[in-house]
Coordinates of C-alpha atoms in Angstrom, one line a residue:
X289 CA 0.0 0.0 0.0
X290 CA 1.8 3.8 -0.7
X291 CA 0.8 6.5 1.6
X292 CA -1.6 8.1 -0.9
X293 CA -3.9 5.1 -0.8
X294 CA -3.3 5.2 2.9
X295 CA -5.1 8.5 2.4
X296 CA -7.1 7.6 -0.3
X297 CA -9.2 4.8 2.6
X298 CA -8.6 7.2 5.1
X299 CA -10.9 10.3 3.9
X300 CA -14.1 7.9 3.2
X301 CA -13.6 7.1 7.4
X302 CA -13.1 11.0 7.9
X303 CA -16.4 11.3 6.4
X304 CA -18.0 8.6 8.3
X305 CA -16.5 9.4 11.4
X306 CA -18.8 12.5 11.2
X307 CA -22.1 11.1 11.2
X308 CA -21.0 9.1 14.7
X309 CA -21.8 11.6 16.8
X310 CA -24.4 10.9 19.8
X311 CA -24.6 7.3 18.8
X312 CA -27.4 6.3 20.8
X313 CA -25.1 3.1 22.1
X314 CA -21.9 5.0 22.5
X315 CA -18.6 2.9 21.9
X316 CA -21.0 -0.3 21.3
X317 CA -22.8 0.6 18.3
X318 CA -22.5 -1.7 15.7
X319 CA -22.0 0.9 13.3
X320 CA -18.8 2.7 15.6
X321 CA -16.9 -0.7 16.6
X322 CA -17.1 -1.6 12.5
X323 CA -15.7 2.0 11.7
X324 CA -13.1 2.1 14.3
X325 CA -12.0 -1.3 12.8
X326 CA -11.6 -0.5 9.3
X327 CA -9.6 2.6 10.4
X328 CA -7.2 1.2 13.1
X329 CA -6.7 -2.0 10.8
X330 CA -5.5 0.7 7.6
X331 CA -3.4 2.6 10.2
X332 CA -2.1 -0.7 11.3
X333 CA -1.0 -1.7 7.7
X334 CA 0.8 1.8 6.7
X335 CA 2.7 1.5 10.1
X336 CA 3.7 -2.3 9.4
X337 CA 5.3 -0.8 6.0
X338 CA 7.4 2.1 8.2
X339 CA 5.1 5.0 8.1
X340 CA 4.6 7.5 11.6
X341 CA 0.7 8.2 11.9
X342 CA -0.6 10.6 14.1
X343 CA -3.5 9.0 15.5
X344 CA -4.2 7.3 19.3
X345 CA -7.6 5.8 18.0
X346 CA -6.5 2.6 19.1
X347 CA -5.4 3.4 22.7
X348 CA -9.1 5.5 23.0
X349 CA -11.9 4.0 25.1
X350 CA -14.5 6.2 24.1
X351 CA -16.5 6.1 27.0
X352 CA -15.3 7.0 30.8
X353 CA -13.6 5.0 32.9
X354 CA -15.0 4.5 36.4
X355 CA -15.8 2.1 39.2
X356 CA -19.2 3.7 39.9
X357 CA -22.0 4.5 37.9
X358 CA -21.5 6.4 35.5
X359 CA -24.6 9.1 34.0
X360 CA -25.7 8.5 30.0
X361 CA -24.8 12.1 29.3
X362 CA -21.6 11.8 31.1
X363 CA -20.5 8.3 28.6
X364 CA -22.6 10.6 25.5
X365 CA -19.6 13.3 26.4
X366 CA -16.8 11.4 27.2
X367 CA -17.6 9.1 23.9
X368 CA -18.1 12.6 21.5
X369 CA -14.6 13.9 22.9
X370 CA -12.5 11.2 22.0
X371 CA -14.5 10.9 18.6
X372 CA -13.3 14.5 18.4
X373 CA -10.3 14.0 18.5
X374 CA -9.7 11.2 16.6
X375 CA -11.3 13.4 13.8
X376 CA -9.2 16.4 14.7
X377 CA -6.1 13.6 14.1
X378 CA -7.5 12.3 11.1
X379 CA -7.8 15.4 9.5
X380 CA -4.4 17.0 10.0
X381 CA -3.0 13.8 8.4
X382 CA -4.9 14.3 5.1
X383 CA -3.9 18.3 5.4
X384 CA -0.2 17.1 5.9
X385 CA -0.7 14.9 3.0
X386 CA -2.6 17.4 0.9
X387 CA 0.2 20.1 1.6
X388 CA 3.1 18.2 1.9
X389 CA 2.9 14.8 -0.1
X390 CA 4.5 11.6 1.2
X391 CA 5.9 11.4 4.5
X392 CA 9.8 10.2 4.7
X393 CA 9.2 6.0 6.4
X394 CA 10.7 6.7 10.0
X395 CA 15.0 5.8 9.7
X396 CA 14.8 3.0 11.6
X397 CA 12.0 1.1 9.6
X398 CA 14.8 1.9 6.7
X399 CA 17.7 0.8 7.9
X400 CA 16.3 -2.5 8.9
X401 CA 15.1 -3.1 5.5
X402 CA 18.3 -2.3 4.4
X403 CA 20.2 -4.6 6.9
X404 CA 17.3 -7.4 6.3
X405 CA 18.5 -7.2 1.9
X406 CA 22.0 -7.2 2.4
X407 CA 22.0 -10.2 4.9
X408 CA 22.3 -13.6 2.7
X409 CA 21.8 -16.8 4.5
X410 CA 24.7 -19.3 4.1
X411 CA 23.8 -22.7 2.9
X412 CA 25.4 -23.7 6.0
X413 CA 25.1 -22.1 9.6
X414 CA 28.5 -22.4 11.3
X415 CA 29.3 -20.6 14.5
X416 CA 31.7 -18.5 12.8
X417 CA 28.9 -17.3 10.6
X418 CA 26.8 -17.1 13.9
X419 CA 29.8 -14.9 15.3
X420 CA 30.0 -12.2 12.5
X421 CA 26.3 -11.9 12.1
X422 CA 24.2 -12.5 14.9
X423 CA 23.5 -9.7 17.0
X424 CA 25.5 -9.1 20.6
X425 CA 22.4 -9.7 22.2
X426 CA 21.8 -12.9 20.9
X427 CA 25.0 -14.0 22.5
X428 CA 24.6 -12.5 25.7
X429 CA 21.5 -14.6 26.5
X430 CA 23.1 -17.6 25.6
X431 CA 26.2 -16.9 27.9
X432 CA 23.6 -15.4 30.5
X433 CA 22.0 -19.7 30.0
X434 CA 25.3 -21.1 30.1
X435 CA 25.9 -19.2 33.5
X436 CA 22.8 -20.5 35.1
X437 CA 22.8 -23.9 34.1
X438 CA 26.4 -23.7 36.0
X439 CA 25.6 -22.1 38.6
X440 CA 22.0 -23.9 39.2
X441 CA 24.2 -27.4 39.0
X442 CA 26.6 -26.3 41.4
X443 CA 24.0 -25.4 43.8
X444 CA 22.5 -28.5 43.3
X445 CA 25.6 -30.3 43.9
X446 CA 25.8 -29.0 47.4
X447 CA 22.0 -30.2 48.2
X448 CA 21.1 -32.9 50.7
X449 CA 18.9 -34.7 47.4
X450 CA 22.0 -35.0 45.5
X451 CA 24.5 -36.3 48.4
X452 CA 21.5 -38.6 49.1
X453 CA 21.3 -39.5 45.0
X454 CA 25.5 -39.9 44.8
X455 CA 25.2 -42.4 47.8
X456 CA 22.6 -44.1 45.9
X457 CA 24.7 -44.3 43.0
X458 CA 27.9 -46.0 45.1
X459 CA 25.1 -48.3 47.1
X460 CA 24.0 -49.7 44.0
X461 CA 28.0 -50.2 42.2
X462 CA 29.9 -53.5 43.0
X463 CA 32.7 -53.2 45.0
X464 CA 34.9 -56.1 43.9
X465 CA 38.3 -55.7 44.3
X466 CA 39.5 -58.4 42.1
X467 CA 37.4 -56.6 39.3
X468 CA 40.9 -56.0 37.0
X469 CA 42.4 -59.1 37.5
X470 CA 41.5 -62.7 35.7
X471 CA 39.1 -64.9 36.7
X472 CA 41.3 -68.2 37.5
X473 CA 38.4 -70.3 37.3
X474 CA 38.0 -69.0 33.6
X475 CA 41.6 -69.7 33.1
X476 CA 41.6 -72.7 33.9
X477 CA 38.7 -74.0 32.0
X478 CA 40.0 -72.2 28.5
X479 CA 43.5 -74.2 29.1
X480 CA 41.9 -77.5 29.4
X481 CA 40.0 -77.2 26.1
X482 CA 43.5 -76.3 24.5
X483 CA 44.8 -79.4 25.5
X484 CA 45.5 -82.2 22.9
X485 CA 42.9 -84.8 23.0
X486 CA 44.8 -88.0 23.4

């Protein structure tokens, strides 16, 4: 989408946006929820493509926020003033537009879509490739992982559960002490059946 069909979708909601005042259900009329969708969704999309817009529609509540009750004309004001203003926002981005033409896309959006081209992926990952290219804080997560899973074994080495675990472990192991030397009972037997049959 360029930003002149950004503006192109936006002035049919300007227009709209006018004929939502004193909407008998406030911020739950059918009508409202389906406009305020259309126009945070085509907000949504020109940002996504690096584009700054002007316009806090989707942070509004259109109605006002309280623990008590709360009078009709009291939500019938408090849903017209944020509708205000989100027409107020609406149309200073079409005058911008109108006087100014495109917007410059923000620097950042840019220079990551500069980085993103001029990365190639190898055929094959290698950790020197992983070195040179992946970002410093990839690497200091993993280090940060590698340090706990040290430092949590360790501590887990000095627990009662583990000495309990180890003596286990030596409980369960034969203790022979003849374990590297010959059986002589095997011996024994293999140098009889090498004896000549007489």
């Amino acid at each position: 989408m360029k930003y002149s069909e950004f503006i192109d979708e936006l002035r049919p909601l300007l227009d709209e946006a006018h004929s939502l005042f004193d909407e008998d259900q406030t911020h739950q009329s059918p009508r409202f929820r389906k406009w305020r969708h259309q126009l945070t969704t085509t907000i949504s999309i020109i940002e996504n493509l690096g584009y700054t817009v002007d316009c806090d529609i989707a942070s509004r509540i259109f109605q006002v926020a309280s623990y008590g009750s709360v009078s009709k004309n009291a939500q019938m004001a408090a849903y017209n003033r944020e509708l205000q203003d989100t027409i107020n926002e609406m149309e200073i981005i079409i005058e911008y537009f109108d006087k100014y033409g495109d917007p410059k896309i923000s620097s950042q959006a840019a220079a990551s879509d500069d980085r993103a081209e001029k990365l190639e992926w190898p055929t094959k990952m290698t950790l020197s490739w992983l070195f040179n290219h992946a970002p410093i804080k990839l690497w200091l997560q993993f280090g940060g992982i590698l340090i706990t899973v040290f430092l949590l074994g360790v501590g887990f080495a000095q627990t009662r559960a583990y000495k309990n675990i180890e003596q286990l472990w030596h409980h369960e192991q034969p203790h022979n002490k003849h374990i590297d030397e010959p059986n002589p009972q095997l011996n024994h037997d293999a140098s009889k059946s090498d004896a000549p049959v007489s």
